[in-house]
Amino acid sequence: MKRDVLTMTDLSVEEVRELLRAAGECKRRRAVGRKALDRNIVALVFQKPSMRTRVAFEVAVLQLGGSVVYLGQEDIQLGQREPIRDVARVLSAYVNGIVIRTFAHRDAEEFAAYARVPVVNGLSDLMHPCQALADLLTIKEQFGRFKGITLSYIGDGNNVLHSLVEGCAMLGVDAVVATPPRYRPDRAVWEGALRLAKRHGASLRWERDPRVAVRGADVVYTDVWVSMGKEAERRQRLKTFRRYQLNETLLRHAKPGCRVMHCLPAHRGEEITDGVMESGRSLVFEQAENRLHVHKALLLMLLARKK
Ligand code: CP
Ligand code: NVA
């Protein structure tokens, strides 16, 4: 049966661990799976712009011996020119796998429900599981473990945070989240992550004050204050999030050697300072590189094994 990965919880803890192991192997040996996607075609159906997700998936497919078709919003006009379920069924006859980037998460779910080939979420308004997988690989590389690591996230309770708290909870990373009260994470996602954290012996809590949230942090993570699709709220958001900037002063409250993460693209001077981005604490380019390796591992898991 075909498998979709729209959220971290579409994977079991064992599968996440295995994916990270396989991604590490892909990173060490570029030739891993060189022909695994021979004669496979993967479509990228993107409603929003992308650099990392698009390029890292395209390169991953090519390095595994497959081919890619990129379909941007202008090409398909998903849900406008014709219904999502029709696009999903037609594309399934042409390609072997699909990566989709949507606004509404339910659009990705509808697409996956009608597609007959595996569908991967390359970001929706609710989730960004491919990013969380790369972030977990980066944490593992840095610290050699998940248990006993504390990650603090400062900023917007958004898609990147949702997948990150799910991933941390699954692997036992303790997480503290500071957002303005109005921008707390989605309630259902948060409650699910709390249950996962309990099951896997991790802690997860919300704080209003970013200085309290970063106390004892091994890693401090942030993301943009204005996600794609939220541009109309920009002025209000910049005002509300001002106290939540990841800067040198805030980092004085974290562990002395703490590292800094950001999924990119970053808006220097908004959610993070240029100094912090460029400092030796920053892991942002490791995270970005790891997107390629986790995409390869994911494609191998979803497309290559059934052969
Ligand atoms: N981090 C990330 O998903 O970047 P893109 O939007 O450039 O794909
Ligand atoms: N939260 C951001 C992530 C971009 C990779 C957005 O959705 O625009």
PDB file of C-alpha atoms and ligand atoms in Angstrom:
ATOM      1  CA  MET A   1       0.000   0.000   0.000  1.00  0.00           C
ATOM      2  CA  LYS A   2       1.253   3.497  -0.762  1.00  0.00           C
ATOM      3  CA  ARG A   3       2.514   5.600   2.163  1.00  0.00           C
ATOM      4  CA  ASP A   4       2.083   9.362   2.611  1.00  0.00           C
ATOM      5  CA  VAL A   5       4.110  11.573   4.939  1.00  0.00           C
ATOM      6  CA  LEU A   6       2.123  14.705   5.711  1.00  0.00           C
ATOM      7  CA  THR A   7       3.089  15.005   9.388  1.00  0.00           C
ATOM      8  CA  MET A   8       5.790  13.609  11.645  1.00  0.00           C
ATOM      9  CA  THR A   9       3.140  11.375  13.201  1.00  0.00           C
ATOM     10  CA  ASP A  10       2.629   9.602   9.877  1.00  0.00           C
ATOM     11  CA  LEU A  11       5.942   7.961  10.814  1.00  0.00           C
ATOM     12  CA  SER A  12       6.564   5.691  13.787  1.00  0.00           C
ATOM     13  CA  VAL A  13       9.384   6.520  16.198  1.00  0.00           C
ATOM     14  CA  GLU A  14      11.310   3.543  14.796  1.00  0.00           C
ATOM     15  CA  GLU A  15      10.831   4.838  11.245  1.00  0.00           C
ATOM     16  CA  VAL A  16      12.082   8.300  12.226  1.00  0.00           C
ATOM     17  CA  ARG A  17      15.171   6.772  13.825  1.00  0.00           C
ATOM     18  CA  GLU A  18      15.757   4.599  10.747  1.00  0.00           C
ATOM     19  CA  LEU A  19      15.255   7.586   8.408  1.00  0.00           C
ATOM     20  CA  LEU A  20      17.832   9.606  10.327  1.00  0.00           C
ATOM     21  CA  ARG A  21      20.265   6.709  10.229  1.00  0.00           C
ATOM     22  CA  ALA A  22      19.728   6.330   6.471  1.00  0.00           C
ATOM     23  CA  ALA A  23      20.074  10.090   5.955  1.00  0.00           C
ATOM     24  CA  GLY A  24      23.386  10.003   7.814  1.00  0.00           C
ATOM     25  CA  GLU A  25      24.511   7.209   5.503  1.00  0.00           C
ATOM     26  CA  CYS A  26      23.447   9.231   2.422  1.00  0.00           C
ATOM     27  CA  LYS A  27      25.472  12.159   3.781  1.00  0.00           C
ATOM     28  CA  ARG A  28      28.620  10.069   4.340  1.00  0.00           C
ATOM     29  CA  ARG A  29      28.414   8.288   0.998  1.00  0.00           C
ATOM     30  CA  ARG A  30      26.931  10.307  -1.842  1.00  0.00           C
ATOM     31  CA  ALA A  31      26.611   7.226  -4.047  1.00  0.00           C
ATOM     32  CA  VAL A  32      24.098   5.510  -1.716  1.00  0.00           C
ATOM     33  CA  GLY A  33      20.995   4.578  -3.726  1.00  0.00           C
ATOM     34  CA  ARG A  34      22.533   5.927  -6.948  1.00  0.00           C
ATOM     35  CA  LYS A  35      20.119   3.960  -9.138  1.00  0.00           C
ATOM     36  CA  ALA A  36      17.346   3.340  -6.611  1.00  0.00           C
ATOM     37  CA  LEU A  37      14.837   5.617  -8.374  1.00  0.00           C
ATOM     38  CA  ASP A  38      15.751   4.483 -11.886  1.00  0.00           C
ATOM     39  CA  ARG A  39      12.769   5.216 -14.201  1.00  0.00           C
ATOM     40  CA  ASN A  40      10.904   6.924 -11.346  1.00  0.00           C
ATOM     41  CA  ILE A  41       9.447  10.383 -11.857  1.00  0.00           C
ATOM     42  CA  VAL A  42       8.598  12.630  -8.918  1.00  0.00           C
ATOM     43  CA  ALA A  43       6.308  15.649  -9.312  1.00  0.00           C
ATOM     44  CA  LEU A  44       6.705  18.713  -7.123  1.00  0.00           C
ATOM     45  CA  VAL A  45       3.362  20.514  -6.842  1.00  0.00           C
ATOM     46  CA  PHE A  46       4.071  23.857  -5.163  1.00  0.00           C
ATOM     47  CA  GLN A  47       1.563  26.604  -4.364  1.00  0.00           C
ATOM     48  CA  LYS A  48       4.206  28.742  -2.630  1.00  0.00           C
ATOM     49  CA  PRO A  49       7.791  29.737  -3.425  1.00  0.00           C
ATOM     50  CA  SER A  50      10.636  27.554  -2.188  1.00  0.00           C
ATOM     51  CA  MET A  51      14.384  27.283  -2.401  1.00  0.00           C
ATOM     52  CA  ARG A  52      15.540  24.553  -0.008  1.00  0.00           C
ATOM     53  CA  THR A  53      12.574  22.192  -0.328  1.00  0.00           C
ATOM     54  CA  ARG A  54      12.382  22.422  -4.098  1.00  0.00           C
ATOM     55  CA  VAL A  55      16.094  22.218  -4.854  1.00  0.00           C
ATOM     56  CA  ALA A  56      16.895  19.621  -2.192  1.00  0.00           C
ATOM     57  CA  PHE A  57      14.082  17.363  -3.478  1.00  0.00           C
ATOM     58  CA  GLU A  58      15.060  17.867  -7.125  1.00  0.00           C
ATOM     59  CA  VAL A  59      18.705  17.088  -6.395  1.00  0.00           C
ATOM     60  CA  ALA A  60      17.758  14.143  -4.177  1.00  0.00           C
ATOM     61  CA  VAL A  61      15.665  12.559  -6.939  1.00  0.00           C
ATOM     62  CA  LEU A  62      18.386  13.158  -9.548  1.00  0.00           C
ATOM     63  CA  GLN A  63      21.096  11.707  -7.294  1.00  0.00           C
ATOM     64  CA  LEU A  64      18.929   8.616  -6.798  1.00  0.00           C
ATOM     65  CA  GLY A  65      18.626   8.173 -10.566  1.00  0.00           C
ATOM     66  CA  GLY A  66      15.077   9.494 -11.068  1.00  0.00           C
ATOM     67  CA  SER A  67      13.574  12.504 -12.849  1.00  0.00           C
ATOM     68  CA  VAL A  68      11.530  15.462 -11.635  1.00  0.00           C
ATOM     69  CA  VAL A  69       8.607  17.529 -12.922  1.00  0.00           C
ATOM     70  CA  TYR A  70       8.162  20.878 -11.148  1.00  0.00           C
ATOM     71  CA  LEU A  71       4.663  22.362 -11.209  1.00  0.00           C
ATOM     72  CA  GLY A  72       4.345  25.817  -9.683  1.00  0.00           C
ATOM     73  CA  GLN A  73       1.146  27.639  -8.862  1.00  0.00           C
ATOM     74  CA  GLU A  74       0.964  29.215 -12.313  1.00  0.00           C
ATOM     75  CA  ASP A  75       1.140  25.808 -14.009  1.00  0.00           C
ATOM     76  CA  ILE A  76      -1.503  23.904 -12.081  1.00  0.00           C
ATOM     77  CA  GLN A  77      -3.511  26.549 -10.229  1.00  0.00           C
ATOM     78  CA  LEU A  78      -4.364  23.856  -7.707  1.00  0.00           C
ATOM     79  CA  GLY A  79      -8.015  24.011  -6.695  1.00  0.00           C
ATOM     80  CA  GLN A  80      -8.750  26.897  -9.083  1.00  0.00           C
ATOM     81  CA  ARG A  81      -8.431  25.536 -12.604  1.00  0.00           C
ATOM     82  CA  GLU A  82      -9.759  22.149 -11.523  1.00  0.00           C
ATOM     83  CA  PRO A  83     -10.476  20.387  -8.215  1.00  0.00           C
ATOM     84  CA  ILE A  84      -7.563  19.080  -6.113  1.00  0.00           C
ATOM     85  CA  ARG A  85      -8.920  15.532  -6.263  1.00  0.00           C
ATOM     86  CA  ASP A  86      -8.849  15.564 -10.076  1.00  0.00           C
ATOM     87  CA  VAL A  87      -5.246  16.794 -10.176  1.00  0.00           C
ATOM     88  CA  ALA A  88      -4.240  14.108  -7.653  1.00  0.00           C
ATOM     89  CA  ARG A  89      -5.823  11.309  -9.703  1.00  0.00           C
ATOM     90  CA  VAL A  90      -4.461  12.478 -13.059  1.00  0.00           C
ATOM     91  CA  LEU A  91      -0.920  13.048 -11.775  1.00  0.00           C
ATOM     92  CA  SER A  92      -0.936   9.591 -10.149  1.00  0.00           C
ATOM     93  CA  ALA A  93      -1.165   8.086 -13.633  1.00  0.00           C
ATOM     94  CA  TYR A  94       1.950   9.970 -14.775  1.00  0.00           C
ATOM     95  CA  VAL A  95       4.401   9.936 -11.858  1.00  0.00           C
ATOM     96  CA  ASN A  96       5.613   7.645  -9.051  1.00  0.00           C
ATOM     97  CA  GLY A  97       5.587  10.098  -6.168  1.00  0.00           C
ATOM     98  CA  ILE A  98       4.487  13.641  -5.357  1.00  0.00           C
ATOM     99  CA  VAL A  99       5.827  16.369  -3.048  1.00  0.00           C
ATOM    100  CA  ILE A 100       3.203  18.993  -2.349  1.00  0.00           C
ATOM    101  CA  ARG A 101       3.459  22.501  -0.829  1.00  0.00           C
ATOM    102  CA  THR A 102       0.076  24.020  -0.008  1.00  0.00           C
ATOM    103  CA  PHE A 103      -1.588  26.706   2.045  1.00  0.00           C
ATOM    104  CA  ALA A 104      -4.362  24.758   3.846  1.00  0.00           C
ATOM    105  CA  HIS A 105      -3.188  21.469   5.345  1.00  0.00           C
ATOM    106  CA  ARG A 106      -6.546  19.897   4.452  1.00  0.00           C
ATOM    107  CA  ASP A 107      -5.673  20.493   0.774  1.00  0.00           C
ATOM    108  CA  ALA A 108      -2.572  18.318   1.217  1.00  0.00           C
ATOM    109  CA  GLU A 109      -4.732  15.725   2.992  1.00  0.00           C
ATOM    110  CA  GLU A 110      -7.332  15.756   0.215  1.00  0.00           C
ATOM    111  CA  PHE A 111      -4.590  15.467  -2.398  1.00  0.00           C
ATOM    112  CA  ALA A 112      -3.032  12.493  -0.604  1.00  0.00           C
ATOM    113  CA  ALA A 113      -6.416  10.814  -0.135  1.00  0.00           C
ATOM    114  CA  TYR A 114      -7.036  10.814  -3.895  1.00  0.00           C
ATOM    115  CA  ALA A 115      -3.460  10.189  -5.080  1.00  0.00           C
ATOM    116  CA  ARG A 116      -2.519   6.594  -5.815  1.00  0.00           C
ATOM    117  CA  VAL A 117       1.201   7.277  -5.318  1.00  0.00           C
ATOM    118  CA  PRO A 118       3.066   8.391  -2.150  1.00  0.00           C
ATOM    119  CA  VAL A 119       2.598  12.060  -1.237  1.00  0.00           C
ATOM    120  CA  VAL A 120       5.077  14.017   0.915  1.00  0.00           C
ATOM    121  CA  ASN A 121       4.202  17.328   2.559  1.00  0.00           C
ATOM    122  CA  GLY A 122       6.804  19.886   1.482  1.00  0.00           C
ATOM    123  CA  LEU A 123       5.155  22.439   3.838  1.00  0.00           C
ATOM    124  CA  SER A 124       1.566  23.376   4.560  1.00  0.00           C
ATOM    125  CA  ASP A 125       0.248  26.142   6.793  1.00  0.00           C
ATOM    126  CA  LEU A 126       0.104  23.567   9.609  1.00  0.00           C
ATOM    127  CA  MET A 127       3.150  21.298   9.178  1.00  0.00           C
ATOM    128  CA  HIS A 128       6.668  21.054   7.788  1.00  0.00           C
ATOM    129  CA  PRO A 129       7.824  17.491   8.543  1.00  0.00           C
ATOM    130  CA  CYS A 130      10.775  17.448   6.093  1.00  0.00           C
ATOM    131  CA  GLN A 131      12.239  20.425   7.953  1.00  0.00           C
ATOM    132  CA  ALA A 132      11.790  18.727  11.333  1.00  0.00           C
ATOM    133  CA  LEU A 133      13.562  15.590  10.072  1.00  0.00           C
ATOM    134  CA  ALA A 134      16.555  17.668   8.932  1.00  0.00           C
ATOM    135  CA  ASP A 135      16.548  19.527  12.265  1.00  0.00           C
ATOM    136  CA  LEU A 136      16.551  16.278  14.235  1.00  0.00           C
ATOM    137  CA  LEU A 137      19.449  14.971  12.148  1.00  0.00           C
ATOM    138  CA  THR A 138      21.334  18.210  12.893  1.00  0.00           C
ATOM    139  CA  ILE A 139      20.694  17.840  16.639  1.00  0.00           C
ATOM    140  CA  LYS A 140      21.862  14.226  16.563  1.00  0.00           C
ATOM    141  CA  GLU A 141      25.057  15.205  14.729  1.00  0.00           C
ATOM    142  CA  GLN A 142      25.792  18.003  17.194  1.00  0.00           C
ATOM    143  CA  PHE A 143      25.022  16.288  20.478  1.00  0.00           C
ATOM    144  CA  GLY A 144      25.188  12.594  19.603  1.00  0.00           C
ATOM    145  CA  ARG A 145      21.860  12.000  21.385  1.00  0.00           C
ATOM    146  CA  PHE A 146      18.314  13.291  21.888  1.00  0.00           C
ATOM    147  CA  LYS A 147      17.623  12.416  25.532  1.00  0.00           C
ATOM    148  CA  GLY A 148      18.676  15.150  27.918  1.00  0.00           C
ATOM    149  CA  ILE A 149      18.810  17.844  25.212  1.00  0.00           C
ATOM    150  CA  THR A 150      16.686  20.953  25.750  1.00  0.00           C
ATOM    151  CA  LEU A 151      15.463  22.883  22.719  1.00  0.00           C
ATOM    152  CA  SER A 152      13.820  26.291  23.170  1.00  0.00           C
ATOM    153  CA  TYR A 153      11.758  27.749  20.355  1.00  0.00           C
ATOM    154  CA  ILE A 154      11.118  31.496  20.350  1.00  0.00           C
ATOM    155  CA  GLY A 155       8.625  33.192  18.020  1.00  0.00           C
ATOM    156  CA  ASP A 156       5.533  32.214  16.045  1.00  0.00           C
ATOM    157  CA  GLY A 157       3.519  29.075  16.837  1.00  0.00           C
ATOM    158  CA  ASN A 158       3.605  28.007  13.184  1.00  0.00           C
ATOM    159  CA  ASN A 159       4.068  25.051  10.815  1.00  0.00           C
ATOM    160  CA  VAL A 160       7.793  24.687  11.528  1.00  0.00           C
ATOM    161  CA  LEU A 161       7.182  24.681  15.271  1.00  0.00           C
ATOM    162  CA  HIS A 162       4.332  22.154  14.999  1.00  0.00           C
ATOM    163  CA  SER A 163       6.453  19.539  13.235  1.00  0.00           C
ATOM    164  CA  LEU A 164       9.422  20.322  15.467  1.00  0.00           C
ATOM    165  CA  VAL A 165       7.539  19.757  18.743  1.00  0.00           C
ATOM    166  CA  GLU A 166       6.094  16.529  17.377  1.00  0.00           C
ATOM    167  CA  GLY A 167       9.573  15.344  16.354  1.00  0.00           C
ATOM    168  CA  CYS A 168      11.175  16.381  19.648  1.00  0.00           C
ATOM    169  CA  ALA A 169       8.444  14.629  21.627  1.00  0.00           C
ATOM    170  CA  MET A 170       8.834  11.438  19.577  1.00  0.00           C
ATOM    171  CA  LEU A 171      12.593  11.276  20.128  1.00  0.00           C
ATOM    172  CA  GLY A 172      12.680  12.444  23.743  1.00  0.00           C
ATOM    173  CA  VAL A 173      14.051  15.991  23.290  1.00  0.00           C
ATOM    174  CA  ASP A 174      12.795  18.359  26.022  1.00  0.00           C
ATOM    175  CA  ALA A 175      11.180  21.411  24.414  1.00  0.00           C
ATOM    176  CA  VAL A 176      10.154  24.820  25.735  1.00  0.00           C
ATOM    177  CA  VAL A 177       8.169  27.142  23.496  1.00  0.00           C
ATOM    178  CA  ALA A 178       7.799  30.908  23.927  1.00  0.00           C
ATOM    179  CA  THR A 179       5.263  32.693  21.724  1.00  0.00           C
ATOM    180  CA  PRO A 180       3.070  35.728  22.231  1.00  0.00           C
ATOM    181  CA  PRO A 181      -0.189  34.405  23.773  1.00  0.00           C
ATOM    182  CA  ARG A 182      -2.100  35.213  20.585  1.00  0.00           C
ATOM    183  CA  TYR A 183       0.288  33.146  18.483  1.00  0.00           C
ATOM    184  CA  ARG A 184       0.418  29.974  20.572  1.00  0.00           C
ATOM    185  CA  PRO A 185       0.697  26.695  18.646  1.00  0.00           C
ATOM    186  CA  ASP A 186      -2.440  25.024  17.286  1.00  0.00           C
ATOM    187  CA  ARG A 187      -4.310  23.488  20.236  1.00  0.00           C
ATOM    188  CA  ALA A 188      -4.837  20.022  18.718  1.00  0.00           C
ATOM    189  CA  VAL A 189      -1.216  19.749  17.575  1.00  0.00           C
ATOM    190  CA  TRP A 190       0.004  20.899  20.991  1.00  0.00           C
ATOM    191  CA  GLU A 191      -2.159  18.433  22.895  1.00  0.00           C
ATOM    192  CA  GLY A 192      -1.008  15.622  20.614  1.00  0.00           C
ATOM    193  CA  ALA A 193       2.623  16.617  21.163  1.00  0.00           C
ATOM    194  CA  LEU A 194       2.078  16.669  24.945  1.00  0.00           C
ATOM    195  CA  ARG A 195       0.753  13.100  24.776  1.00  0.00           C
ATOM    196  CA  LEU A 196       3.729  12.018  22.647  1.00  0.00           C
ATOM    197  CA  ALA A 197       6.186  13.706  25.010  1.00  0.00           C
ATOM    198  CA  LYS A 198       4.659  11.904  27.983  1.00  0.00           C
ATOM    199  CA  ARG A 199       4.814   8.567  26.179  1.00  0.00           C
ATOM    200  CA  HIS A 200       8.476   9.041  25.254  1.00  0.00           C
ATOM    201  CA  GLY A 201       9.705  10.519  28.533  1.00  0.00           C
ATOM    202  CA  ALA A 202      10.233  14.075  27.260  1.00  0.00           C
ATOM    203  CA  SER A 203       8.939  17.360  28.640  1.00  0.00           C
ATOM    204  CA  LEU A 204       7.122  20.069  26.677  1.00  0.00           C
ATOM    205  CA  ARG A 205       5.924  23.397  28.024  1.00  0.00           C
ATOM    206  CA  TRP A 206       4.845  26.854  26.888  1.00  0.00           C
ATOM    207  CA  GLU A 207       6.202  30.100  28.327  1.00  0.00           C
ATOM    208  CA  ARG A 208       5.214  33.663  27.642  1.00  0.00           C
ATOM    209  CA  ASP A 209       8.656  35.120  28.490  1.00  0.00           C
ATOM    210  CA  PRO A 210      11.442  34.218  26.025  1.00  0.00           C
ATOM    211  CA  ARG A 211      14.112  34.823  28.687  1.00  0.00           C
ATOM    212  CA  VAL A 212      12.552  32.186  30.928  1.00  0.00           C
ATOM    213  CA  ALA A 213      12.102  29.850  27.954  1.00  0.00           C
ATOM    214  CA  VAL A 214      15.789  29.825  26.956  1.00  0.00           C
ATOM    215  CA  ARG A 215      17.088  29.074  30.470  1.00  0.00           C
ATOM    216  CA  GLY A 216      19.116  25.874  30.309  1.00  0.00           C
ATOM    217  CA  ALA A 217      18.666  25.567  26.545  1.00  0.00           C
ATOM    218  CA  ASP A 218      21.176  23.569  24.497  1.00  0.00           C
ATOM    219  CA  VAL A 219      19.566  24.839  21.295  1.00  0.00           C
ATOM    220  CA  VAL A 220      17.514  27.964  20.625  1.00  0.00           C
ATOM    221  CA  TYR A 221      15.376  27.815  17.476  1.00  0.00           C
ATOM    222  CA  THR A 222      13.413  30.492  15.663  1.00  0.00           C
ATOM    223  CA  ASP A 223      11.504  31.005  12.407  1.00  0.00           C
ATOM    224  CA  VAL A 224      10.070  33.996  10.554  1.00  0.00           C
ATOM    225  CA  TRP A 225       7.338  36.074  12.174  1.00  0.00           C
ATOM    226  CA  VAL A 226       5.451  36.430   8.882  1.00  0.00           C
ATOM    227  CA  SER A 227       4.987  33.067   7.196  1.00  0.00           C
ATOM    228  CA  MET A 228       4.005  32.710   3.548  1.00  0.00           C
ATOM    229  CA  GLY A 229       0.336  33.636   3.244  1.00  0.00           C
ATOM    230  CA  LYS A 230       0.364  35.920   6.317  1.00  0.00           C
ATOM    231  CA  GLU A 231       1.772  38.982   4.562  1.00  0.00           C
ATOM    232  CA  ALA A 232      -1.361  41.074   5.211  1.00  0.00           C
ATOM    233  CA  GLU A 233      -0.683  40.780   8.971  1.00  0.00           C
ATOM    234  CA  ARG A 234       2.923  41.897   8.641  1.00  0.00           C
ATOM    235  CA  ARG A 235       2.710  45.257  10.415  1.00  0.00           C
ATOM    236  CA  GLN A 236       0.770  43.848  13.398  1.00  0.00           C
ATOM    237  CA  ARG A 237       3.026  40.826  13.674  1.00  0.00           C
ATOM    238  CA  LEU A 238       6.276  42.810  13.668  1.00  0.00           C
ATOM    239  CA  LYS A 239       4.919  44.828  16.585  1.00  0.00           C
ATOM    240  CA  THR A 240       3.678  41.849  18.589  1.00  0.00           C
ATOM    241  CA  PHE A 241       6.796  39.727  18.115  1.00  0.00           C
ATOM    242  CA  ARG A 242       9.381  42.432  18.904  1.00  0.00           C
ATOM    243  CA  ARG A 243      10.215  40.965  22.345  1.00  0.00           C
ATOM    244  CA  TYR A 244      10.729  37.543  20.777  1.00  0.00           C
ATOM    245  CA  GLN A 245      13.829  38.321  18.715  1.00  0.00           C
ATOM    246  CA  LEU A 246      16.675  35.811  18.903  1.00  0.00           C
ATOM    247  CA  ASN A 247      19.566  38.137  19.695  1.00  0.00           C
ATOM    248  CA  GLU A 248      22.776  38.283  21.743  1.00  0.00           C
ATOM    249  CA  THR A 249      20.987  39.641  24.842  1.00  0.00           C
ATOM    250  CA  LEU A 250      18.468  36.787  24.861  1.00  0.00           C
ATOM    251  CA  LEU A 251      21.223  34.200  24.437  1.00  0.00           C
ATOM    252  CA  ARG A 252      22.859  35.397  27.669  1.00  0.00           C
ATOM    253  CA  HIS A 253      20.003  33.585  29.441  1.00  0.00           C
ATOM    254  CA  ALA A 254      20.725  30.261  27.680  1.00  0.00           C
ATOM    255  CA  LYS A 255      23.556  27.766  28.357  1.00  0.00           C
ATOM    256  CA  PRO A 256      26.947  29.323  27.536  1.00  0.00           C
ATOM    257  CA  GLY A 257      27.688  26.983  24.608  1.00  0.00           C
ATOM    258  CA  CYS A 258      24.146  26.853  23.268  1.00  0.00           C
ATOM    259  CA  ARG A 259      23.599  26.502  19.519  1.00  0.00           C
ATOM    260  CA  VAL A 260      21.168  28.391  17.307  1.00  0.00           C
ATOM    261  CA  MET A 261      18.823  26.962  14.664  1.00  0.00           C
ATOM    262  CA  HIS A 262      16.578  28.488  11.990  1.00  0.00           C
ATOM    263  CA  CYS A 263      14.859  26.700   9.105  1.00  0.00           C
ATOM    264  CA  LEU A 264      15.573  29.600   6.674  1.00  0.00           C
ATOM    265  CA  PRO A 265      14.800  31.839   4.908  1.00  0.00           C
ATOM    266  CA  ALA A 266      15.771  34.220   7.736  1.00  0.00           C
ATOM    267  CA  HIS A 267      14.793  37.858   8.040  1.00  0.00           C
ATOM    268  CA  ARG A 268      17.822  39.378   9.748  1.00  0.00           C
ATOM    269  CA  GLY A 269      16.834  42.224  12.045  1.00  0.00           C
ATOM    270  CA  GLU A 270      13.366  40.700  12.587  1.00  0.00           C
ATOM    271  CA  GLU A 271      13.261  37.274  14.276  1.00  0.00           C
ATOM    272  CA  ILE A 272      17.079  36.936  14.422  1.00  0.00           C
ATOM    273  CA  THR A 273      20.024  39.311  14.369  1.00  0.00           C
ATOM    274  CA  ASP A 274      22.729  39.218  11.739  1.00  0.00           C
ATOM    275  CA  GLY A 275      25.300  38.730  14.525  1.00  0.00           C
ATOM    276  CA  VAL A 276      23.618  35.590  15.843  1.00  0.00           C
ATOM    277  CA  MET A 277      23.087  34.165  12.333  1.00  0.00           C
ATOM    278  CA  GLU A 278      26.747  34.646  11.472  1.00  0.00           C
ATOM    279  CA  SER A 279      28.122  33.520  14.853  1.00  0.00           C
ATOM    280  CA  GLY A 280      29.867  30.250  15.626  1.00  0.00           C
ATOM    281  CA  ARG A 281      26.691  29.158  17.463  1.00  0.00           C
ATOM    282  CA  SER A 282      24.710  28.969  14.245  1.00  0.00           C
ATOM    283  CA  LEU A 283      23.706  25.588  12.778  1.00  0.00           C
ATOM    284  CA  VAL A 284      21.477  27.028  10.069  1.00  0.00           C
ATOM    285  CA  PHE A 285      23.558  25.911   7.103  1.00  0.00           C
ATOM    286  CA  GLU A 286      23.979  22.410   8.538  1.00  0.00           C
ATOM    287  CA  GLN A 287      20.180  22.227   8.800  1.00  0.00           C
ATOM    288  CA  ALA A 288      19.796  23.390   5.216  1.00  0.00           C
ATOM    289  CA  GLU A 289      22.330  20.849   3.946  1.00  0.00           C
ATOM    290  CA  ASN A 290      20.617  18.089   5.888  1.00  0.00           C
ATOM    291  CA  ARG A 291      17.406  18.716   3.974  1.00  0.00           C
ATOM    292  CA  LEU A 292      19.032  16.988   0.991  1.00  0.00           C
ATOM    293  CA  HIS A 293      20.053  13.918   2.975  1.00  0.00           C
ATOM    294  CA  VAL A 294      16.698  13.439   4.731  1.00  0.00           C
ATOM    295  CA  HIS A 295      14.853  13.887   1.431  1.00  0.00           C
ATOM    296  CA  LYS A 296      16.965  11.112  -0.069  1.00  0.00           C
ATOM    297  CA  ALA A 297      16.256   8.829   2.873  1.00  0.00           C
ATOM    298  CA  LEU A 298      12.533   9.611   2.655  1.00  0.00           C
ATOM    299  CA  LEU A 299      12.402   8.929  -1.089  1.00  0.00           C
ATOM    300  CA  LEU A 300      14.274   5.661  -0.602  1.00  0.00           C
ATOM    301  CA  MET A 301      11.798   4.644   2.100  1.00  0.00           C
ATOM    302  CA  LEU A 302       8.666   5.575   0.159  1.00  0.00           C
ATOM    303  CA  LEU A 303       9.591   4.778  -3.447  1.00  0.00           C
ATOM    304  CA  ALA A 304      12.561   2.431  -3.647  1.00  0.00           C
ATOM    305  CA  ARG A 305      11.708  -0.299  -1.144  1.00  0.00           C
ATOM    306  CA  LYS A 306       8.610  -1.587  -2.853  1.00  0.00           C
ATOM    307  CA  LYS A 307      10.687  -2.773  -5.826  1.00  0.00           C
TER     308      LYS A 307
HETATM  309  N1   CP B   1      13.156  25.825   5.010  1.00  0.00           N
HETATM  310  C1   CP B   1      12.460  25.745   3.858  1.00  0.00           C
HETATM  311  O1   CP B   1      11.530  24.961   3.715  1.00  0.00           O
HETATM  312  O2   CP B   1      12.879  26.595   2.886  1.00  0.00           O
HETATM  313  P1   CP B   1      12.157  26.860   1.474  1.00  0.00           P
HETATM  314  O3   CP B   1      10.869  27.600   1.771  1.00  0.00           O
HETATM  315  O4   CP B   1      13.129  27.685   0.704  1.00  0.00           O
HETATM  316  O5   CP B   1      11.857  25.552   0.830  1.00  0.00           O
HETATM  317  N1  NVA B   2       7.017  29.335   8.583  1.00  0.00           N
HETATM  318  C1  NVA B   2       7.607  29.620   7.295  1.00  0.00           C
HETATM  319  C2  NVA B   2       8.566  28.535   6.932  1.00  0.00           C
HETATM  320  C3  NVA B   2       9.268  28.713   5.628  1.00  0.00           C
HETATM  321  C4  NVA B   2      10.180  27.562   5.310  1.00  0.00           C
HETATM  322  C5  NVA B   2       6.516  29.769   6.252  1.00  0.00           C
HETATM  323  O1  NVA B   2       5.558  28.973   6.291  1.00  0.00           O
HETATM  324  O2  NVA B   2       6.611  30.658   5.411  1.00  0.00           O
END
